[in-house]
XYZ file of C-alpha atoms in Angstrom:
620
model
C -16.147 -18.317 -33.569
C -17.588 -21.620 -32.388
C -21.214 -20.663 -32.981
C -20.725 -18.770 -36.393
C -17.393 -18.211 -37.991
C -14.377 -15.884 -38.092
C -16.175 -13.196 -40.016
C -18.982 -12.996 -37.305
C -16.470 -12.884 -34.636
C -14.533 -10.046 -36.103
C -17.751 -8.013 -35.888
C -17.124 -7.662 -32.216
C -14.465 -5.071 -33.290
C -15.638 -1.726 -34.715
C -12.720 -2.047 -37.158
C -13.390 -5.742 -37.992
C -9.911 -6.833 -36.439
C -9.684 -9.578 -33.844
C -6.266 -9.686 -32.364
C -5.485 -13.291 -31.373
C -2.595 -14.498 -29.225
C -1.510 -17.145 -26.783
C -0.827 -15.858 -23.172
C 0.817 -17.719 -20.492
C -0.831 -17.259 -17.102
C -0.094 -19.112 -13.971
C 1.980 -21.582 -15.931
C -0.726 -22.408 -18.360
C -1.239 -21.347 -22.079
C -4.441 -19.467 -22.664
C -5.941 -18.169 -26.075
C -6.440 -14.473 -25.820
C -8.813 -12.374 -28.154
C -8.754 -8.568 -28.161
C -11.439 -6.789 -30.410
C -9.493 -3.882 -31.759
C -11.204 -0.563 -30.818
C -12.775 -2.060 -27.710
C -11.075 -1.256 -24.320
C -11.265 -4.331 -21.879
C -10.554 -3.499 -18.317
C -10.340 -6.309 -15.746
C -11.567 -4.956 -12.509
C -9.156 -7.413 -10.650
C -6.247 -5.389 -12.215
C -7.880 -2.025 -11.345
C -8.292 -3.113 -7.819
C -4.626 -4.233 -7.449
C -3.410 -0.972 -9.010
C -5.551 1.640 -7.288
C -6.041 0.278 -3.659
C -2.315 0.662 -2.629
C -2.480 -2.312 -0.193
C -2.555 -6.074 0.045
C -5.478 -8.415 0.674
C -5.134 -12.107 1.559
C -7.245 -13.036 -1.558
C -8.359 -11.270 -4.623
C -11.190 -13.482 -5.389
C -14.455 -11.570 -6.064
C -16.246 -13.350 -3.225
C -13.599 -12.112 -0.583
C -13.103 -8.610 -2.120
C -16.954 -8.096 -2.284
C -17.298 -9.057 1.326
C -14.604 -6.630 2.396
C -15.764 -3.784 0.352
C -19.499 -4.061 0.161
C -20.306 -6.658 2.778
C -21.815 -9.053 0.297
C -20.769 -12.484 -0.979
C -21.257 -14.559 -4.206
C -24.190 -16.943 -4.313
C -23.229 -20.157 -2.430
C -23.320 -23.387 -4.352
C -21.405 -25.477 -1.817
C -24.112 -28.127 -1.821
C -23.077 -29.017 -5.489
C -19.464 -29.216 -4.762
C -18.224 -27.643 -8.003
C -19.288 -25.036 -10.673
C -19.566 -27.861 -13.219
C -21.921 -29.862 -10.940
C -23.930 -26.747 -10.335
C -24.320 -26.297 -14.183
C -25.428 -29.895 -14.556
C -27.754 -30.078 -11.524
C -29.311 -26.628 -11.097
C -29.113 -24.580 -14.322
C -31.166 -21.745 -13.031
C -28.943 -21.168 -9.987
C -25.933 -21.411 -12.346
C -27.331 -18.400 -14.371
C -28.270 -16.466 -11.310
C -24.696 -17.166 -9.967
C -23.142 -15.666 -13.104
C -25.493 -12.653 -13.209
C -24.793 -11.795 -9.585
C -21.131 -11.717 -10.196
C -21.737 -8.887 -12.435
C -24.021 -7.175 -9.814
C -21.186 -7.496 -7.356
C -18.665 -5.901 -9.614
C -21.258 -3.150 -10.350
C -21.583 -2.523 -6.525
C -17.844 -2.487 -6.102
C -17.476 0.219 -8.741
C -20.425 2.329 -7.279
C -18.350 2.463 -3.978
C -14.806 2.549 -5.342
C -15.325 4.388 -8.722
C -12.120 2.929 -10.283
C -13.700 3.236 -13.831
C -14.244 6.885 -13.223
C -10.625 7.168 -11.977
C -9.330 5.418 -15.161
C -11.409 7.824 -17.249
C -9.965 10.786 -15.413
C -6.472 9.656 -15.890
C -7.063 8.612 -19.548
C -8.654 11.896 -20.567
C -6.193 13.927 -18.727
C -3.282 12.237 -20.351
C -4.950 11.734 -23.635
C -4.303 7.941 -23.729
C -6.374 4.808 -24.102
C -8.056 3.334 -21.050
C -5.753 0.394 -21.202
C -2.686 2.680 -21.099
C -3.590 3.956 -17.636
C -2.409 0.504 -16.275
C 1.210 1.504 -17.373
C 3.644 4.046 -16.368
C 5.807 4.962 -19.333
C 3.031 5.365 -22.020
C 0.942 8.091 -20.343
C 3.889 10.251 -19.535
C 5.245 9.823 -23.028
C 2.041 11.100 -24.504
C 1.656 13.966 -21.892
C 5.153 15.241 -22.697
C 4.664 14.612 -26.459
C 1.374 16.788 -26.479
C 2.957 19.584 -24.259
C 5.886 19.852 -26.522
C 3.837 19.682 -29.700
C 1.838 22.751 -28.568
C 5.067 24.640 -28.387
C 6.190 23.393 -31.946
C 8.838 21.126 -30.472
C 9.336 17.682 -32.143
C 10.288 14.915 -29.544
C 13.373 12.810 -30.183
C 13.198 9.181 -31.287
C 13.278 6.493 -28.692
C 16.761 5.249 -28.033
C 17.300 2.452 -25.388
C 19.695 3.400 -22.724
C 22.433 0.933 -21.541
C 21.998 -0.904 -18.336
C 22.839 1.028 -15.092
C 23.542 0.296 -11.380
C 20.536 0.444 -9.096
C 19.277 3.879 -8.096
C 19.820 5.226 -4.587
C 16.428 5.020 -2.619
C 14.816 7.047 0.112
C 16.266 7.603 3.579
C 14.670 5.684 6.448
C 15.853 6.364 9.924
C 16.277 3.616 12.662
C 13.323 4.387 14.945
C 13.116 4.703 18.665
C 11.667 1.233 19.269
C 8.999 1.077 21.910
C 6.190 3.159 23.408
C 6.410 6.966 22.615
C 3.787 9.326 23.983
C 2.277 12.388 22.075
C 3.756 11.680 18.577
C 3.153 14.156 15.756
C 3.990 13.327 12.219
C 4.903 15.729 9.378
C 4.707 14.850 5.826
C 6.230 16.475 2.649
C 3.614 16.883 -0.004
C 4.297 14.915 -3.227
C 7.971 14.851 -2.476
C 9.571 13.560 -5.796
C 7.308 15.788 -8.033
C 8.290 18.879 -5.874
C 11.937 18.026 -5.983
C 11.594 18.146 -9.863
C 10.094 21.557 -9.569
C 12.547 22.774 -6.927
C 15.684 21.897 -8.903
C 14.232 22.436 -12.184
C 15.040 18.830 -13.185
C 14.263 18.411 -16.918
C 16.214 17.152 -19.826
C 16.477 20.364 -21.633
C 17.715 22.321 -18.514
C 20.502 19.906 -17.532
C 23.939 21.509 -17.706
C 26.624 19.157 -16.264
C 27.344 17.025 -13.218
C 30.044 18.387 -10.984
C 32.892 16.144 -10.028
C 33.745 15.422 -6.380
C 30.541 17.007 -5.171
C 29.775 17.353 -1.500
C 28.330 14.202 0.308
C 24.963 14.519 1.935
C 26.597 14.660 5.427
C 28.649 17.611 4.347
C 25.591 19.300 2.897
C 23.740 18.769 6.221
C 26.512 20.732 7.977
C 25.799 23.612 5.659
C 28.949 22.988 3.584
C 28.811 23.887 -0.186
C 32.263 23.753 -1.954
C 30.976 24.870 -5.410
C 29.951 28.445 -6.299
C 27.653 27.588 -9.149
C 25.086 30.123 -10.734
C 22.689 27.299 -11.541
C 20.459 25.016 -9.454
C 22.322 22.210 -7.860
C 20.736 18.852 -6.936
C 22.106 16.736 -3.940
C 24.150 14.379 -6.426
C 25.907 17.402 -8.029
C 23.667 17.550 -11.099
C 23.323 21.151 -12.307
C 20.161 22.610 -14.019
C 19.537 25.940 -15.578
C 17.483 28.742 -13.763
C 16.780 31.023 -16.663
C 13.711 29.128 -17.779
C 11.338 26.398 -16.364
C 11.877 23.011 -17.780
C 8.856 21.156 -19.354
C 8.877 18.524 -16.598
C 8.545 20.946 -13.663
C 5.922 22.846 -15.346
C 3.823 19.728 -16.025
C 4.419 18.709 -12.341
C 3.290 22.079 -11.018
C 0.039 22.082 -13.096
C -0.894 18.583 -11.984
C -0.059 19.293 -8.355
C -2.287 22.522 -8.448
C -5.125 20.308 -9.872
C -4.728 17.676 -7.094
C -4.654 20.315 -4.303
C -8.120 21.487 -5.330
C -9.629 17.936 -5.225
C -7.892 16.964 -2.036
C -9.252 20.150 -0.262
C -12.719 19.209 -1.248
C -12.288 15.612 -0.037
C -11.019 16.975 3.372
C -14.006 19.323 3.538
C -16.419 16.436 2.707
C -14.568 14.199 5.520
C -15.019 16.985 8.080
C -18.835 17.329 7.222
C -19.176 13.545 7.419
C -17.669 13.320 10.783
C -20.536 15.631 12.018
C -23.394 14.449 9.859
C -22.746 10.947 8.726
C -24.432 11.935 5.463
C -24.460 9.376 2.589
C -24.094 12.246 0.115
C -20.915 13.223 1.894
C -19.674 9.718 1.994
C -20.114 9.449 -1.901
C -18.402 12.825 -2.340
C -15.371 11.650 -0.138
C -14.945 8.667 -2.536
C -15.331 10.711 -5.627
C -12.916 13.484 -4.614
C -10.511 10.944 -3.282
C -10.307 9.139 -6.699
C -9.912 12.519 -8.472
C -7.049 13.469 -6.173
C -5.468 10.107 -6.375
C -5.537 10.144 -10.161
C -3.406 13.233 -9.991
C -1.305 11.719 -7.326
C -0.818 8.567 -9.368
C 0.210 10.637 -12.385
C 2.659 12.828 -10.398
C 4.284 9.821 -8.668
C 4.494 7.893 -11.807
C 6.484 10.468 -13.318
C 9.518 9.503 -11.271
C 8.753 5.753 -12.177
C 8.922 6.629 -15.793
C 12.219 8.742 -15.402
C 13.858 5.840 -13.649
C 12.738 3.458 -16.455
C 15.388 2.686 -19.063
C 12.631 2.043 -21.623
C 11.206 5.722 -21.204
C 12.130 8.165 -23.980
C 13.338 10.627 -21.381
C 15.194 8.247 -19.106
C 18.379 9.551 -17.738
C 20.235 8.150 -14.695
C 21.643 11.391 -13.602
C 18.077 12.950 -13.396
C 16.514 9.942 -11.465
C 19.526 10.015 -8.939
C 19.086 13.765 -8.566
C 15.612 13.232 -7.303
C 16.213 10.481 -4.955
C 19.454 11.914 -3.368
C 17.771 15.315 -3.089
C 14.837 13.575 -1.310
C 17.453 12.088 1.190
C 18.818 15.657 1.765
C 15.334 17.251 2.312
C 14.291 14.756 5.012
C 17.626 14.567 6.858
C 17.946 18.364 6.757
C 14.440 18.859 8.454
C 15.167 16.016 11.060
C 18.335 17.948 12.155
C 16.562 21.378 12.098
C 13.574 20.105 14.126
C 15.891 18.555 16.764
C 17.693 21.748 17.029
C 14.355 23.728 17.458
C 13.040 21.482 20.353
C 16.427 21.235 22.204
C 16.669 25.085 22.182
C 13.148 25.556 23.284
C 13.159 23.003 25.964
C 16.853 23.408 26.932
C 17.686 19.713 26.460
C 20.068 17.618 24.296
C 17.743 14.870 22.955
C 16.764 13.312 19.618
C 12.970 14.322 19.396
C 12.605 12.907 15.950
C 11.936 9.338 16.840
C 11.536 7.989 13.310
C 11.593 9.340 9.721
C 10.662 7.757 6.206
C 11.287 8.869 2.691
C 8.953 11.886 3.018
C 7.931 12.125 6.749
C 9.172 12.645 10.162
C 7.732 11.573 13.530
C 8.290 13.906 16.518
C 7.854 13.006 20.074
C 6.368 16.047 21.949
C 5.917 14.345 25.400
C 8.418 16.809 27.015
C 6.240 19.680 25.694
C 2.942 18.164 26.810
C 4.241 17.658 30.315
C 4.002 21.362 30.859
C 0.208 21.171 30.405
C -0.376 19.120 33.511
C -3.300 16.613 33.546
C -5.386 18.053 30.794
C -7.748 15.694 28.965
C -6.352 14.271 25.677
C -8.922 16.235 23.577
C -7.495 19.577 24.988
C -3.933 18.557 24.357
C -4.657 17.747 20.837
C -6.114 21.185 20.360
C -2.983 22.782 21.969
C -0.609 20.688 19.783
C -2.549 21.518 16.678
C -2.210 25.342 17.400
C 1.537 24.980 18.296
C 2.184 23.229 15.090
C 0.318 25.761 13.140
C 1.765 28.827 14.729
C 5.255 27.800 15.793
C 6.296 24.597 13.933
C 4.935 25.433 10.470
C 6.669 28.928 9.990
C 9.863 27.248 11.240
C 9.623 24.386 8.749
C 9.094 26.822 5.957
C 12.109 28.888 7.035
C 14.315 25.837 7.234
C 13.529 24.650 3.775
C 14.017 28.158 2.452
C 17.603 27.988 3.831
C 18.109 24.752 2.008
C 16.906 26.129 -1.200
C 19.151 29.071 -0.853
C 22.200 26.980 -0.148
C 21.539 24.766 -3.199
C 20.641 27.865 -5.259
C 17.393 26.118 -6.282
C 15.131 27.317 -8.955
C 12.242 27.714 -6.327
C 11.528 26.573 -2.919
C 9.013 23.848 -3.231
C 9.301 21.685 -0.057
C 5.840 21.729 1.450
C 5.877 19.934 4.833
C 2.632 19.873 6.686
C 1.416 18.368 9.966
C -0.457 15.198 9.370
C -1.194 12.993 12.521
C -1.541 13.928 16.198
C -1.349 10.695 18.340
C -1.350 10.339 22.074
C 0.660 7.141 21.693
C 2.863 5.529 19.121
C 4.589 2.266 19.236
C 7.545 1.326 16.865
C 8.785 -2.214 16.253
C 11.249 -1.428 13.492
C 11.637 0.625 10.368
C 8.262 1.161 8.646
C 6.511 -0.829 11.452
C 4.355 1.297 13.859
C 0.990 1.889 15.399
C -0.383 5.493 16.066
C -3.391 5.998 18.211
C -4.428 8.980 16.189
C -6.884 11.707 17.406
C -6.429 14.038 14.399
C -5.392 13.290 10.957
C -4.844 16.254 8.408
C -7.099 18.577 10.469
C -9.990 15.900 10.772
C -10.704 15.636 14.461
C -12.101 12.154 15.670
C -14.407 11.637 18.425
C -12.504 8.446 19.462
C -8.914 7.830 18.501
C -8.252 5.727 15.340
C -5.501 3.141 14.896
C -3.018 4.139 12.139
C -0.803 1.226 11.282
C 2.014 0.271 8.845
C 3.821 -3.024 8.608
C 1.907 -4.629 11.544
C 0.500 -8.079 11.093
C -3.140 -6.887 11.346
C -2.884 -5.210 8.041
C -0.746 -7.837 6.253
C -2.293 -10.029 3.582
C -0.465 -13.190 5.135
C -2.518 -12.787 8.443
C -5.681 -15.104 8.627
C -8.945 -13.293 8.171
C -10.171 -14.255 11.650
C -7.235 -12.723 13.284
C -7.078 -9.289 11.478
C -9.985 -7.502 13.173
C -9.092 -9.241 16.581
C -5.484 -7.997 16.442
C -6.831 -4.496 15.720
C -9.136 -4.794 18.656
C -6.256 -6.024 20.802
C -4.065 -3.194 19.650
C -6.735 -0.691 20.554
C -6.777 -2.103 24.064
C -2.901 -1.777 24.179
C -3.360 1.980 23.256
C -6.457 2.714 25.366
C -6.802 -0.072 27.989
C -4.716 -1.988 30.559
C -2.615 -5.109 30.399
C -5.233 -7.111 32.381
C -8.010 -6.250 29.798
C -5.586 -7.471 27.154
C -5.006 -10.739 28.814
C -8.726 -11.417 29.326
C -9.383 -10.478 25.592
C -6.760 -13.004 24.436
C -8.250 -15.688 26.652
C -11.756 -15.196 25.308
C -10.504 -15.126 21.708
C -8.541 -18.325 22.194
C -11.796 -20.090 23.232
C -13.638 -18.719 20.028
C -10.727 -19.519 17.768
C -10.918 -23.192 18.673
C -14.381 -23.393 17.051
C -13.632 -21.658 13.711
C -13.369 -23.683 10.517
C -10.311 -24.292 8.619
C -10.878 -21.485 5.986
C -10.841 -18.710 8.754
C -7.799 -20.013 10.738
C -5.414 -20.884 7.890
C -2.663 -18.674 6.648
C -3.148 -17.101 3.212
C -0.107 -17.264 0.826
C 0.907 -17.443 -2.638
C 2.690 -20.659 -4.100
C 5.373 -20.912 -6.741
C 8.023 -23.368 -7.851
C 5.863 -26.422 -7.322
C 7.618 -28.496 -9.978
C 11.032 -27.613 -8.520
C 9.982 -28.986 -5.056
C 7.956 -31.968 -6.324
C 9.383 -35.457 -5.780
C 7.892 -38.920 -6.036
C 4.563 -37.390 -6.573
C 4.672 -35.345 -3.340
C 7.444 -33.079 -2.089
C 11.240 -32.930 -1.842
C 13.263 -32.130 1.278
C 13.531 -28.322 2.172
C 10.224 -27.608 0.458
C 8.626 -24.255 1.792
C 5.699 -24.949 4.070
C 2.960 -23.513 1.831
C 4.324 -25.432 -1.192
C 4.527 -28.614 0.838
C 0.886 -28.135 1.764
C -0.179 -27.490 -1.818
C 1.680 -30.590 -3.121
C 0.020 -32.765 -0.397
C -3.267 -31.331 -1.378
C -2.875 -32.285 -5.096
C -1.638 -35.738 -3.949
C -4.877 -36.237 -1.982
C -7.013 -35.102 -4.857
C -5.537 -37.952 -6.920
C -5.700 -40.442 -4.132
C -9.506 -39.761 -3.477
C -10.114 -39.382 -7.149
C -11.760 -35.913 -6.765
C -12.229 -34.360 -10.256
C -14.630 -31.657 -9.411
C -11.852 -29.651 -7.595
C -9.041 -28.236 -9.665
C -5.435 -28.871 -8.307
C -3.356 -25.987 -7.013
C -1.012 -24.496 -9.595
C 1.883 -21.971 -9.555
C 0.837 -18.564 -8.955
C -2.427 -19.609 -7.060
C -3.496 -18.022 -3.690
C -3.810 -20.707 -1.183
C -4.357 -21.189 2.601
C -2.425 -23.615 4.849
C -2.742 -24.860 8.335
C -0.468 -27.062 10.585
C -1.796 -30.443 11.519
C -1.676 -32.397 14.715
C 0.261 -35.469 14.594
C -0.279 -38.407 14.156
C -3.086 -38.010 11.709
C -4.805 -40.045 8.882
C -2.322 -38.695 6.196
C 0.802 -38.781 8.319
C 1.737 -35.163 7.519
C 2.331 -31.990 9.385
C 0.567 -29.486 7.024
C -2.255 -29.171 4.575
C -3.157 -26.461 2.077
C -6.262 -25.715 -0.167
C -7.221 -23.074 -2.626
C -10.770 -22.700 -1.071
C -12.167 -25.076 1.382
C -11.046 -28.324 2.883
C -12.765 -31.377 1.004
C -14.734 -33.512 3.387
C -13.179 -36.551 1.703
C -9.775 -35.729 3.365
C -11.223 -36.151 6.868
C -8.677 -33.591 8.305
C -10.765 -30.849 10.048
C -10.450 -32.484 13.529
C -6.621 -32.667 12.920
C -6.209 -28.967 12.357
C -3.676 -27.782 14.959
C -5.607 -24.676 16.114
C -3.304 -23.963 19.094
C -0.332 -23.702 16.707
C -2.340 -21.725 14.447
C -3.397 -19.384 17.282
C 0.109 -18.832 18.490
C 1.553 -18.193 15.159
C -1.171 -16.145 13.702
C -2.391 -14.063 16.678
C -0.198 -14.415 19.714
C 3.209 -13.970 18.057
C 2.281 -10.878 16.216
C 0.817 -9.336 19.467
C 3.832 -10.365 21.496
C 6.135 -8.571 19.127
C 4.267 -5.421 20.073
C 3.671 -6.057 23.827
C 7.384 -7.125 24.431
C 8.587 -3.639 23.266
C 6.330 -1.881 25.916
C 6.843 -4.492 28.632
C 3.262 -6.015 28.660
C 2.488 -9.630 29.142
C 0.228 -11.714 26.775
C -0.957 -14.093 29.506
C -0.493 -14.832 33.170
C 2.588 -16.946 33.916
C 3.089 -19.210 36.913
C 5.964 -18.527 39.010
C 7.831 -20.358 41.897
C 6.029 -17.926 44.421
C 2.600 -19.056 43.000
C 3.633 -22.824 43.459
C 4.688 -22.402 47.093
C 1.707 -20.048 47.823
């Protein structure tokens, strides 16, 4: 538009239409242009959607370093991108070209564009629609019914509703547990839809005063109903399969094919380390994930009041039946081990929405001092020959009791670990020797909710926490104390960017007062407001101020210092003009970012972080 005119700009669209609108982003208004007929995919959004985890930063420089081991071109000698443009135009051009190269390398590894295409062509939606939940499923169902000559109803917004019941999470057995084996239900929510034939056209009624889940666990069923009954009392026809269960079944079968190919490639890769197998793993992973995303998003759509087929009863039927399924098998597995070992214990040490974690230490004790590798093989064979048939039998009993349309609960052994440590719900570490049939030469740490894998943990501490946890699992307390002492020495030499806490900031206007901050301001916001104040004070215009929604890093400061404050934050690096690097309180940073997360683990198993002086030491 600036170079030529509106007419030329519209030629960017094959239809000659340029959709213009103003979009608010991070508290600022931005002019947006969309050439109609052209799909614009932001790789940042693809990464956020398809990686199923958190990173401390989503800037290209950081993500490229994490994923492909490369960084953007450094222009720190110029201070800012504007100064680079003015002073070294050739490097400015190279900088921008290399950004494109990095995104290309990212996609060569992650293949998210391929994943988007797989989802889009499968659902028959535009590429951009794959970023949503409701649209793909609306189109999938529309096409399915259209093939049968059925016209879908008009959309009618449903009234507001109370929050839906979530999944069941058991209070774990906190501390160290030996020989932990996990069992997972495959695609729980899609299979519940299949099992109870949950679909709009198969719904009959909802039974009043239906049994509680606790009553159902005791095998009590007060209703003699010829139809399939979900755990919340919703009743569904059995004389024909609903369109939702049929779609779930087709997608799940497709996913099984790709997941099997992925696991076969993983098993080959463990032996050969072949680059071809490494690429196949990524490709098949993305294909099976595309199916998994579609399957799991079906429940998300069903629970969305803006979905054409939304119904509170159906959504709750799925979640409550999920609670019943996982609690049912927890009770049955405990009965199995107590009967076999002639004990009265709780062997299911933890459970989540679709998984249980079983302690088999009592069973392993009968094997004597066999090496870990041999014990893993014995457990694997025991699970396959004894546990698996029992799980199938138990779930058949549940399906019979609920008069289900079909028995679709498929629980498989996932992880065999010689040690497992639980801090709290959804917070654990497993020292895994075997995951889904893939046997490892050395155990791998599998973690959830631990600081090492949190986006709020400083980058310098993440790998070190993992190394320390590996020592906890496979070494001694003395080895751990030496490792911590060595890292403390190294930490004292690291720059601000590596030791600071990553955070997001919001409500900066709310906490701003007298140009800086108000009482009670959150620590990261306080640091950001101080940073903006120092930019003005030093008249630094080459660095943009921090805004709401920005990702920042903050660190505590030693006091007294040149600015008279206890914290400082920055979006990228600490400007030299502030003269604050020597005041960074690395001791406090080390304690909060490394020692405290580790101590929360070592305390539950009775280990010490460092040697402590006692009165006996003092008196010799």
